[in-house]
Amino acid sequence: MLTEVLIVGVMVGAIYSLVTIGYSMVYGILKLMNFAHGDVYIFGTLVCYTLLAKFHLNPFLAVLAAAVSGGLLAALVELIAYRRLRAAQHRMISMITALGAAYVIQNSSELRWGNQVLSFPSLFPNQSVVFFGIQISVTHIFTLCVAVVVIVGFNLFLKYHKAGKAILCVSEDIPTSSLMGIPINRTISVVYFLGGVFGVLGGVLYSASYNAISISMGFRGTIIAFTAAVIGGIGSLGGALIGGMILGLSENLISVYVSSSYKDPITFLILISILLIRPTGILGSTESGKV
Amino acid sequence: MPKISKKSAVKFNVISHLAVIAGLAVLPFIIENPYYLGITNLILIYTILCMGLNLILGYTGLLSLGHAAFYGLGGYATAILMTRYGFSFLPALIISGLLALIFGMLLGVPTRKVRGDYFCLLTIAFGEIFRLVAQAWIPFTGGAMGIVGIPIPRIFSWTIRSETDFYYLGLILVVFTYLSLVLLTASRFGRAFVAIREDELAASVMGINTPAYKILAFSIGSFYAGLAGSYLAVYQTTITPSSFRLDESCLMIIMVIVGGMGSLLAPISGVIIMTLATEAFRSLADYRMLIIGVIMVTVLLFRPQGLFGTAAFKD
């Protein structure tokens, strides 16, 4: 029993990590709480739903198309609602335009798909394999594999690819990167695009393993991403991973061993206790004031 | 940079303020339609909430997404005191405000260590825990059904029953909120809050006990939310957890920022616009959030300091 709960927890954790990476990355660079993140990835997941359920497209192509559409939407939101406000403004203002963008995306998706729970088709064969006497469903294995491949791949991209290095530089210091000839606007667009892509991947994997998708998951997704990012330390890739895992595991353990109606309050209590012990998250660095 | 100096207190023009209050006092004779008066009362509630939030967000620069929880605390306190323990309205109102103040103080304590957006998430967590507890603790809070049948409030011999009566009660609370905030922001406390917002490190070097002032601003701002919640409880005669969701906290933040942070009266314009937009587009229910979202984005793209805000302050 416990092993199965742990396996599901790790799978959900991996999905949360995927969703959190995009959020945390945007935060790391712009110090912006991207309230539109959840709604962007739900939009992409809904696109995937339509492609799969209505057009019966090849699942691989459908997920790819949905991820690209989510990425483009995220980049578009950045272009319209955030770019003008980036220079020399209080950052709470772009937070509110983010919230405005979230409302617009949410409402538009609702007009197209309605607000009921839709049944998302399974992506993977509905079987399970037995490892050392533990039954694991194929969906869980595939989900975990996809998440690990994407996270490792992204880490390598950041370290070795030119555009990835540019992202790291911009997150350190925007003016200096600009002086070094890094195209700031393009790099930020890439960050938003990738954030949207990873979010949609996470959303599709989550919806496929629970066979459900609804608009209302968007705002919750934003809060999960924020919580996971903060638990791990905002703006750090490893932090997103740890935060996502802690959330996924604790949610599953609590809903199985305590009660699913106390899932959210206990998760938030864990968050509060972590913040009281480590005020900048587990991997976050303490910022010292500059004089 | 907004100027909050002693001059604003000196300039405080008694006559013009009395004129505005007198104008507001005759408003129910102009708006006779109870539906419109209901909207006006809603505006009054949000004005109290947003003035309190503005002290936290606009003056002290703390981002709180848990304001709805303090609003809810006030509401539940009044509802429980009046229905179960037979309190009359006035003591229930005061206790509600003080309860929100105490919880604000408790939640403000971590600002000593937990900063910026980490603190913001802490307020979200507090708000969600409050709402979920209100939903789950059925014997005490009535669960998702909430508490119904809150008695008609009486203050001395004044029975507050009609929309007009509630309008005057709301107006009294708004005037109280405004006057107390005028005195507070013009005092050394107000200047300390602004100093913390502008540069916390510099403020602490100048000898301002920054943690204490942050806790103070946070708890005073929450106090007003408790008053507003108490008003809501007697106005609606029911109280349910769904009135205090995270969306509600977001709405208050939107009102303050769209109106303009850091000035006492500017958030009122945000309150009026957002309340009227919500009501006006009620018939277009399917497109409402879309329109409101577009309004928010366009207003802030063209006036980043908010409609009536002074120049945007630095982060």
XYZ file of C-alpha atoms in Angstrom:
606
model
C 0.000 0.000 0.000
C 2.615 2.480 1.098
C 4.879 1.759 -1.884
C 2.004 2.310 -4.287
C 1.097 5.606 -2.642
C 4.733 6.641 -2.843
C 4.945 5.728 -6.522
C 1.843 7.774 -7.369
C 3.255 10.567 -5.219
C 6.525 10.567 -7.131
C 4.637 10.624 -10.415
C 2.445 13.551 -9.353
C 5.564 15.208 -7.952
C 7.321 14.868 -11.295
C 4.350 16.478 -13.027
C 4.262 19.320 -10.513
C 7.986 19.830 -11.053
C 7.402 20.216 -14.786
C 4.707 22.806 -14.185
C 6.856 24.573 -11.596
C 9.964 24.868 -13.781
C 8.290 27.296 -16.172
C 6.927 29.364 -13.321
C 10.155 29.411 -11.393
C 12.195 30.320 -14.451
C 10.056 33.345 -15.228
C 10.326 34.362 -11.600
C 14.081 33.893 -11.580
C 14.505 36.266 -14.501
C 11.849 38.911 -14.058
C 10.898 38.559 -10.372
C 7.367 38.383 -11.687
C 4.640 36.262 -10.193
C 3.177 34.896 -13.384
C -0.475 34.501 -12.487
C -1.286 33.501 -16.070
C 0.880 30.362 -15.916
C -1.855 27.953 -14.835
C -4.369 29.210 -17.338
C -1.833 29.040 -20.163
C -1.068 25.407 -19.513
C -4.728 24.502 -19.094
C -5.340 26.164 -22.475
C -2.628 23.983 -24.044
C -3.997 20.883 -22.349
C -7.468 21.676 -23.678
C -6.022 22.087 -27.172
C -4.481 18.662 -26.750
C -7.858 17.315 -25.606
C -9.561 18.630 -28.743
C -6.871 17.253 -31.034
C -7.068 13.839 -29.394
C -10.779 13.478 -28.754
C -12.241 15.317 -31.742
C -9.620 14.927 -34.465
C -8.097 11.614 -33.273
C -4.640 12.850 -34.093
C -1.571 10.776 -33.343
C -0.966 11.309 -29.587
C 2.650 12.324 -30.099
C 1.758 14.970 -32.683
C -1.178 16.164 -30.597
C 0.956 16.680 -27.493
C 3.631 18.404 -29.564
C 1.122 20.754 -31.196
C -0.525 21.500 -27.853
C 2.807 22.217 -26.184
C 3.803 24.590 -28.976
C 0.422 26.345 -28.798
C 0.804 26.785 -25.013
C 4.337 28.095 -25.494
C 3.236 30.573 -28.138
C 0.365 31.775 -25.966
C 2.757 32.317 -23.044
C 5.127 34.266 -25.295
C 2.209 36.312 -26.642
C 1.042 37.179 -23.127
C 4.545 38.350 -22.306
C 4.649 40.470 -25.467
C 1.286 42.153 -24.860
C 0.875 42.390 -21.123
C 4.354 42.420 -19.584
C 6.962 43.756 -21.958
C 5.904 47.391 -21.800
C 5.845 47.279 -18.025
C 9.239 45.705 -17.571
C 11.339 48.847 -17.402
C 11.497 50.823 -14.166
C 8.035 50.052 -12.869
C 6.892 48.565 -9.665
C 6.667 44.858 -10.329
C 3.307 44.491 -8.592
C 1.816 46.212 -11.623
C 2.900 43.497 -14.032
C 1.583 41.020 -11.498
C -1.868 42.547 -11.898
C -1.657 42.590 -15.695
C -0.679 38.923 -15.372
C -3.843 38.362 -13.383
C -5.811 40.275 -16.045
C -4.276 38.090 -18.756
C -5.185 35.036 -16.687
C -8.828 36.158 -16.564
C -8.870 36.738 -20.320
C -7.362 33.335 -21.137
C -9.551 31.549 -18.612
C -12.727 33.180 -19.890
C -11.820 32.578 -23.539
C -11.113 28.911 -22.824
C -14.396 28.693 -20.970
C -16.264 30.102 -23.971
C -14.730 27.445 -26.178
C -14.688 24.399 -23.890
C -17.227 25.182 -21.148
C -16.488 24.847 -17.440
C -17.445 21.229 -16.850
C -14.952 18.432 -16.288
C -14.051 16.810 -19.613
C -12.812 13.253 -19.825
C -9.274 13.285 -21.148
C -8.256 10.236 -23.222
C -5.483 7.989 -21.950
C -2.188 8.417 -23.721
C -0.587 5.185 -22.634
C -1.839 1.584 -22.633
C -4.026 0.870 -19.631
C -1.890 -1.958 -18.251
C 0.381 -2.512 -15.332
C 3.596 -4.375 -14.865
C 4.857 -6.122 -11.751
C 8.280 -5.254 -10.389
C 9.455 -7.247 -7.351
C 5.861 -7.902 -6.405
C 4.795 -4.249 -6.709
C 2.190 -3.430 -9.291
C 2.965 -0.281 -11.281
C 0.748 1.035 -14.036
C 2.349 1.765 -17.383
C 0.949 5.304 -17.303
C 2.918 6.057 -14.156
C 6.141 4.704 -15.626
C 5.751 6.657 -18.858
C 4.782 9.845 -17.041
C 7.803 9.625 -14.806
C 10.090 8.878 -17.756
C 8.804 11.827 -19.792
C 9.178 14.171 -16.819
C 12.718 12.993 -16.058
C 13.788 13.204 -19.718
C 12.401 16.741 -20.057
C 13.969 17.964 -16.815
C 17.382 16.436 -17.543
C 17.214 17.668 -21.132
C 16.382 21.176 -20.022
C 19.209 21.162 -17.515
C 21.661 20.157 -20.273
C 20.184 22.834 -22.535
C 20.795 25.480 -19.875
C 24.369 24.350 -19.338
C 25.582 23.693 -22.874
C 23.428 25.448 -25.426
C 24.041 29.073 -26.313
C 20.418 30.093 -25.770
C 20.375 28.235 -22.454
C 23.473 30.031 -21.254
C 21.858 33.288 -22.333
C 18.886 32.475 -20.089
C 21.186 31.898 -17.117
C 23.001 35.177 -17.801
C 19.776 37.170 -18.074
C 18.530 35.696 -14.819
C 21.715 36.892 -13.123
C 21.667 40.464 -14.333
C 19.607 41.965 -17.142
C 21.563 45.205 -17.807
C 24.945 43.464 -17.828
C 23.706 40.700 -20.139
C 22.396 43.355 -22.453
C 25.824 45.020 -22.498
C 27.384 41.648 -23.346
C 25.242 41.527 -26.476
C 22.621 39.056 -25.305
C 19.271 39.834 -26.953
C 17.174 40.387 -23.819
C 13.745 40.467 -25.401
C 14.319 37.339 -27.420
C 15.730 35.461 -24.425
C 12.758 36.403 -22.284
C 10.383 35.294 -25.033
C 12.226 31.955 -25.145
C 11.842 31.618 -21.364
C 8.106 32.213 -21.558
C 7.792 29.867 -24.520
C 9.617 27.066 -22.722
C 7.658 27.729 -19.531
C 4.428 27.331 -21.488
C 5.695 24.162 -23.212
C 6.704 22.495 -19.933
C 3.477 23.576 -18.307
C 1.414 22.018 -21.090
C 3.462 18.805 -20.893
C 2.776 18.664 -17.159
C -0.892 19.437 -17.702
C -1.273 16.764 -20.396
C 0.475 14.122 -18.281
C -1.643 14.994 -15.249
C -4.895 14.988 -17.202
C -3.982 11.761 -18.997
C -3.236 9.929 -15.766
C -6.443 11.119 -14.069
C -8.529 11.150 -17.296
C -9.947 14.548 -16.406
C -9.463 18.173 -17.379
C -11.363 21.306 -16.419
C -10.853 25.053 -16.580
C -10.907 25.369 -12.811
C -7.588 23.510 -12.609
C -5.840 26.576 -14.018
C -5.763 28.853 -11.004
C -5.066 25.917 -8.720
C -2.170 25.051 -11.005
C -0.753 28.542 -10.594
C -0.935 28.252 -6.816
C 0.659 24.780 -6.881
C 3.485 26.063 -9.049
C 3.973 29.054 -6.745
C 3.916 26.870 -3.635
C 6.311 24.299 -5.071
C 8.646 27.023 -6.318
C 8.697 28.719 -2.906
C 9.210 25.484 -0.957
C 12.233 24.674 -3.092
C 13.482 28.242 -3.402
C 12.135 30.438 -6.198
C 14.193 30.724 -9.355
C 16.227 27.557 -8.908
C 15.770 24.498 -11.119
C 16.678 22.033 -8.392
C 14.319 23.882 -6.093
C 11.446 23.415 -8.543
C 12.210 19.696 -8.592
C 12.356 19.334 -4.811
C 9.303 21.543 -4.257
C 7.255 19.637 -6.821
C 8.237 16.293 -5.282
C 7.435 17.406 -1.734
C 4.021 18.665 -2.830
C 3.197 15.578 -4.879
C 4.235 13.150 -2.157
C 2.648 15.012 0.733
C -0.638 15.467 -1.135
C -0.903 11.764 -1.864
C 0.194 10.620 1.574
C -2.250 12.988 3.279
C -5.212 12.106 1.100
C -4.625 8.392 1.652
C -3.696 8.348 5.342
C -5.547 11.384 6.723
C -8.398 12.633 4.564
C -8.575 14.191 1.148
C -10.517 17.181 2.500
C -7.520 18.086 4.685
C -5.098 17.729 1.762
C -4.858 21.429 1.012
C -4.780 22.794 4.593
C -2.029 20.362 5.622
C -0.048 21.099 2.475
C -0.219 24.796 3.327
C 0.797 24.080 6.924
C 3.853 22.220 5.600
C 4.596 25.252 3.464
C 4.302 27.619 6.422
C 6.557 25.482 8.597
C 9.178 25.208 5.867
C 9.128 28.974 5.400
C 9.432 29.605 9.124
C 12.494 27.329 9.306
C 14.049 28.378 6.000
C 12.599 31.763 4.987
C 13.863 31.499 1.392
C 12.928 27.915 0.629
C 15.055 24.790 0.804
C 17.548 25.658 -1.923
C 17.003 29.408 -1.944
C 19.932 31.630 -1.185
C 19.562 34.303 1.432
C 19.685 37.719 -0.124
C 21.600 40.313 1.728
C 20.586 43.924 1.409
C 22.689 46.158 -0.777
C 23.693 49.533 0.477
C 7.267 59.804 -5.569
C 4.199 60.400 -3.432
C 4.615 63.003 -0.794
C 3.365 62.104 2.628
C 4.513 64.914 4.806
C 3.268 66.905 7.714
C 1.947 69.434 5.235
C -0.847 67.116 4.136
C -2.093 67.064 7.714
C -1.937 70.817 7.969
C -3.716 71.226 4.667
C -6.436 68.861 5.801
C -9.341 70.955 4.802
C -12.222 70.524 7.227
C -14.756 72.395 5.128
C -14.269 70.474 1.886
C -14.365 67.185 3.763
C -17.580 68.143 5.518
C -19.052 69.119 2.153
C -18.197 65.736 0.643
C -19.607 63.888 3.643
C -22.787 65.970 3.484
C -23.055 65.176 -0.220
C -22.681 61.482 0.496
C -25.224 61.713 3.300
C -27.985 62.925 0.955
C -27.118 60.302 -1.695
C -29.914 57.868 -0.662
C -32.439 60.602 -1.448
C -31.077 60.804 -4.983
C -30.623 57.067 -5.562
C -33.951 55.678 -4.435
C -33.782 52.405 -6.325
C -32.786 49.762 -3.732
C -30.807 47.806 -6.367
C -28.534 50.784 -7.022
C -28.317 51.475 -3.320
C -27.241 47.852 -2.855
C -24.384 48.411 -5.297
C -23.460 51.570 -3.406
C -23.314 49.556 -0.187
C -21.048 47.036 -1.900
C -18.788 49.915 -2.918
C -18.699 51.072 0.720
C -17.645 47.591 1.921
C -14.860 47.370 -0.650
C -13.789 50.916 0.160
C -13.182 49.930 3.791
C -11.355 46.774 2.705
C -9.216 48.519 0.122
C -8.295 51.439 2.358
C -7.007 48.904 4.886
C -5.208 46.933 2.203
C -3.727 50.130 0.826
C -2.064 50.739 4.182
C -0.427 47.308 3.911
C 0.305 47.313 0.185
C 0.470 50.928 -0.901
C 2.063 52.496 2.154
C 4.188 49.742 3.634
C 4.797 47.748 0.441
C 3.830 44.332 1.823
C 1.995 42.192 -0.696
C -0.866 40.441 1.069
C -3.091 38.005 -0.789
C -4.865 36.958 2.392
C -6.969 40.041 3.022
C -10.177 38.087 2.399
C -9.324 35.870 5.370
C -9.393 38.839 7.771
C -12.609 39.990 6.118
C -13.941 36.486 6.757
C -12.678 36.410 10.332
C -14.672 39.545 11.051
C -17.715 38.135 9.322
C -17.632 34.825 11.161
C -16.875 36.459 14.498
C -19.933 38.713 14.207
C -22.123 35.901 12.928
C -21.145 33.518 15.729
C -21.288 36.126 18.493
C -24.680 37.434 17.419
C -26.412 34.130 16.651
C -24.985 31.934 19.427
C -24.032 34.258 22.245
C -26.659 36.956 21.842
C -24.196 39.816 21.445
C -25.606 43.049 20.098
C -24.056 44.519 16.973
C -21.754 47.181 18.349
C -19.674 44.937 20.655
C -19.633 42.250 17.950
C -18.302 44.813 15.472
C -15.528 45.886 17.822
C -14.580 42.314 18.737
C -14.523 41.372 15.032
C -12.132 44.195 14.272
C -9.903 43.339 17.222
C -9.871 39.647 16.325
C -8.699 40.498 12.804
C -6.098 42.802 14.387
C -4.771 39.998 16.586
C -4.582 37.512 13.722
C -2.959 40.175 11.574
C -0.344 40.607 14.270
C 0.270 36.853 14.412
C 0.589 36.603 10.649
C 2.731 39.730 10.601
C 5.316 38.211 12.945
C 6.989 36.089 10.229
C 7.714 39.288 8.216
C 10.695 39.541 10.516
C 12.301 36.707 8.550
C 10.107 35.764 5.621
C 10.278 38.486 3.004
C 8.784 39.665 -0.250
C 7.031 37.072 -2.323
C 7.721 34.347 0.202
C 5.621 36.383 2.596
C 2.982 36.797 -0.092
C 2.669 33.034 -0.355
C 2.384 32.857 3.425
C -0.647 35.143 3.253
C -2.154 32.985 0.483
C -1.609 29.932 2.665
C -3.242 31.645 5.644
C -6.231 32.659 3.534
C -6.704 29.184 2.147
C -6.323 27.527 5.553
C -8.907 29.931 6.963
C -11.388 29.174 4.200
C -10.842 25.418 4.320
C -11.193 25.342 8.102
C -14.397 27.383 7.828
C -15.609 24.793 5.355
C -14.564 21.724 7.341
C -15.322 22.746 10.954
C -19.059 22.209 10.581
C -20.201 22.377 14.260
C -18.619 25.791 14.749
C -18.833 27.509 11.365
C -21.697 25.678 9.701
C -19.446 24.278 6.959
C -20.116 25.156 3.342
C -23.691 26.177 4.175
C -22.350 28.839 6.488
C -24.275 30.593 9.237
C -27.754 31.846 8.476
C -30.241 34.041 10.299
C -27.903 36.682 11.667
C -30.238 39.043 13.587
C -31.054 42.582 12.513
C -28.429 44.877 14.024
C -29.355 47.630 16.458
C -27.104 50.408 17.643
C -28.701 51.971 20.738
C -32.176 52.792 19.439
C -31.279 52.723 15.743
C -32.557 49.562 14.021
C -30.619 48.973 10.841
C -32.958 47.255 8.443
C -33.384 48.913 5.038
C -30.753 49.468 2.332
C -30.730 53.140 3.318
C -29.964 52.295 6.957
C -27.121 50.055 5.839
C -25.894 52.815 3.575
C -25.538 55.146 6.560
C -23.878 52.445 8.668
C -21.412 51.808 5.839
C -20.823 55.511 5.391
C -20.048 55.905 9.104
C -17.534 53.054 8.893
C -15.942 54.510 5.750
C -15.637 57.951 7.354
C -14.151 56.373 10.479
C -11.667 54.385 8.349
C -10.715 57.417 6.313
C -10.272 59.800 9.236
C -8.261 57.327 11.280
C -6.036 56.628 8.280
C -5.546 60.350 7.633
C -4.312 60.753 11.199
C -2.197 57.597 11.025
C -0.499 58.293 7.691
C 0.300 61.878 8.632
C 1.903 60.769 11.881
C 5.403 59.445 12.352
C 3.959 55.955 11.927
C 2.787 56.787 8.414
C 6.144 58.253 7.496
C 7.864 55.158 8.870
C 5.641 52.922 6.732
C 6.530 54.869 3.596
C 10.209 54.803 4.531
C 10.055 50.998 4.832
C 8.372 50.754 1.453
C 10.920 52.986 -0.235
C 13.999 51.327 1.215
C 13.780 48.953 4.118
C 17.487 48.843 4.792
C 17.846 52.612 4.811
C 14.812 52.876 7.087
C 16.316 50.464 9.589
C 19.604 52.338 9.508
C 17.716 55.547 10.293
C 16.527 53.912 13.487
C 13.090 52.715 12.448
C 12.214 49.425 14.074
C 11.178 47.951 10.726
C 9.776 44.579 11.919
C 7.567 46.271 14.512
C 6.252 48.815 12.022
C 5.551 46.144 9.421
C 3.577 44.108 11.957
C 1.747 47.274 12.993
C 0.784 48.208 9.426
C -0.297 44.673 8.694
C -2.450 44.329 11.791
C -4.075 47.764 11.455
C -4.893 47.085 7.796
C -6.424 43.766 8.845
C -8.456 45.481 11.567
C -10.429 47.396 8.930
C -11.010 44.157 7.031
C -12.513 42.716 10.215
C -14.891 45.690 10.453
C -15.917 45.243 6.829
C -16.553 41.536 7.439
C -18.726 42.340 10.426
C -20.739 44.762 8.299
C -21.095 42.132 5.570
C -22.414 39.580 8.082
C -25.284 41.772 9.279
C -25.933 43.168 5.807
C -26.298 39.767 4.135
C -27.719 38.080 7.290
C -25.777 34.980 6.188
C -22.107 34.192 5.955
C -20.532 31.422 3.844
C -16.905 30.462 3.215
C -17.313 31.056 -0.528
C -17.362 34.838 0.065
C -13.754 34.727 1.253
C -11.943 32.902 -1.510
C -8.556 33.783 -2.895
C -10.303 35.456 -5.847
C -11.721 37.965 -3.403
C -8.250 38.846 -2.117
C -7.093 39.191 -5.712
C -10.023 41.475 -6.471
C -9.057 43.768 -3.576
C -5.449 43.921 -4.796
C -6.714 44.730 -8.296
C -8.925 47.523 -6.935
C -6.051 49.090 -5.019
C -3.597 48.891 -7.897
C -6.031 49.985 -10.611
C -7.075 52.930 -8.435
C -3.547 53.824 -7.425
C -1.421 52.735 -4.502
C -0.056 54.877 -1.758
C -2.682 57.601 -1.777
C -5.623 57.441 0.615
C -8.428 58.217 -1.810
C -7.115 56.838 -5.110
C -8.078 53.194 -4.417
C -11.715 54.293 -4.184
C -11.696 54.912 -7.944
C -10.503 51.342 -8.423
C -13.248 50.094 -6.112
C -15.921 51.987 -8.020
C -14.701 50.904 -11.453
C -14.313 47.236 -10.574
C -17.642 47.049 -8.716
C -19.533 48.816 -11.473
C -17.821 46.705 -14.155
C -18.779 43.538 -12.289
C -22.394 44.723 -12.027
C -22.685 46.246 -15.495
C -21.443 43.123 -17.256
C -23.581 40.793 -15.163
C -25.908 40.332 -18.142
C -22.888 39.349 -20.235
C -21.980 36.683 -17.677
C -20.108 34.580 -20.232
C -17.790 37.400 -21.199
C -17.531 39.180 -17.848
C -14.086 38.080 -16.722
C -12.806 38.580 -20.260
C -13.934 42.219 -20.240
C -12.654 42.808 -16.709
C -9.307 41.260 -17.621
C -9.014 43.485 -20.677
C -9.878 46.567 -18.575
C -7.196 45.665 -16.033
C -4.500 45.133 -18.640
C -5.306 48.261 -20.653
C -5.611 50.584 -17.657
C -2.243 49.493 -16.307
C -0.485 49.494 -19.681
C -1.402 53.146 -20.166
C -1.379 54.282 -16.538
C 0.995 52.012 -14.629
C 0.588 54.134 -11.502
C -3.145 53.425 -11.445
C -5.918 55.826 -12.370
C -5.395 58.404 -9.658
C -2.123 57.217 -8.220
C 0.846 59.474 -7.948
C 3.967 58.511 -9.871
C 4.764 54.833 -9.454
C 7.211 54.259 -6.669
C 10.255 52.144 -7.048
C 10.404 48.551 -6.007
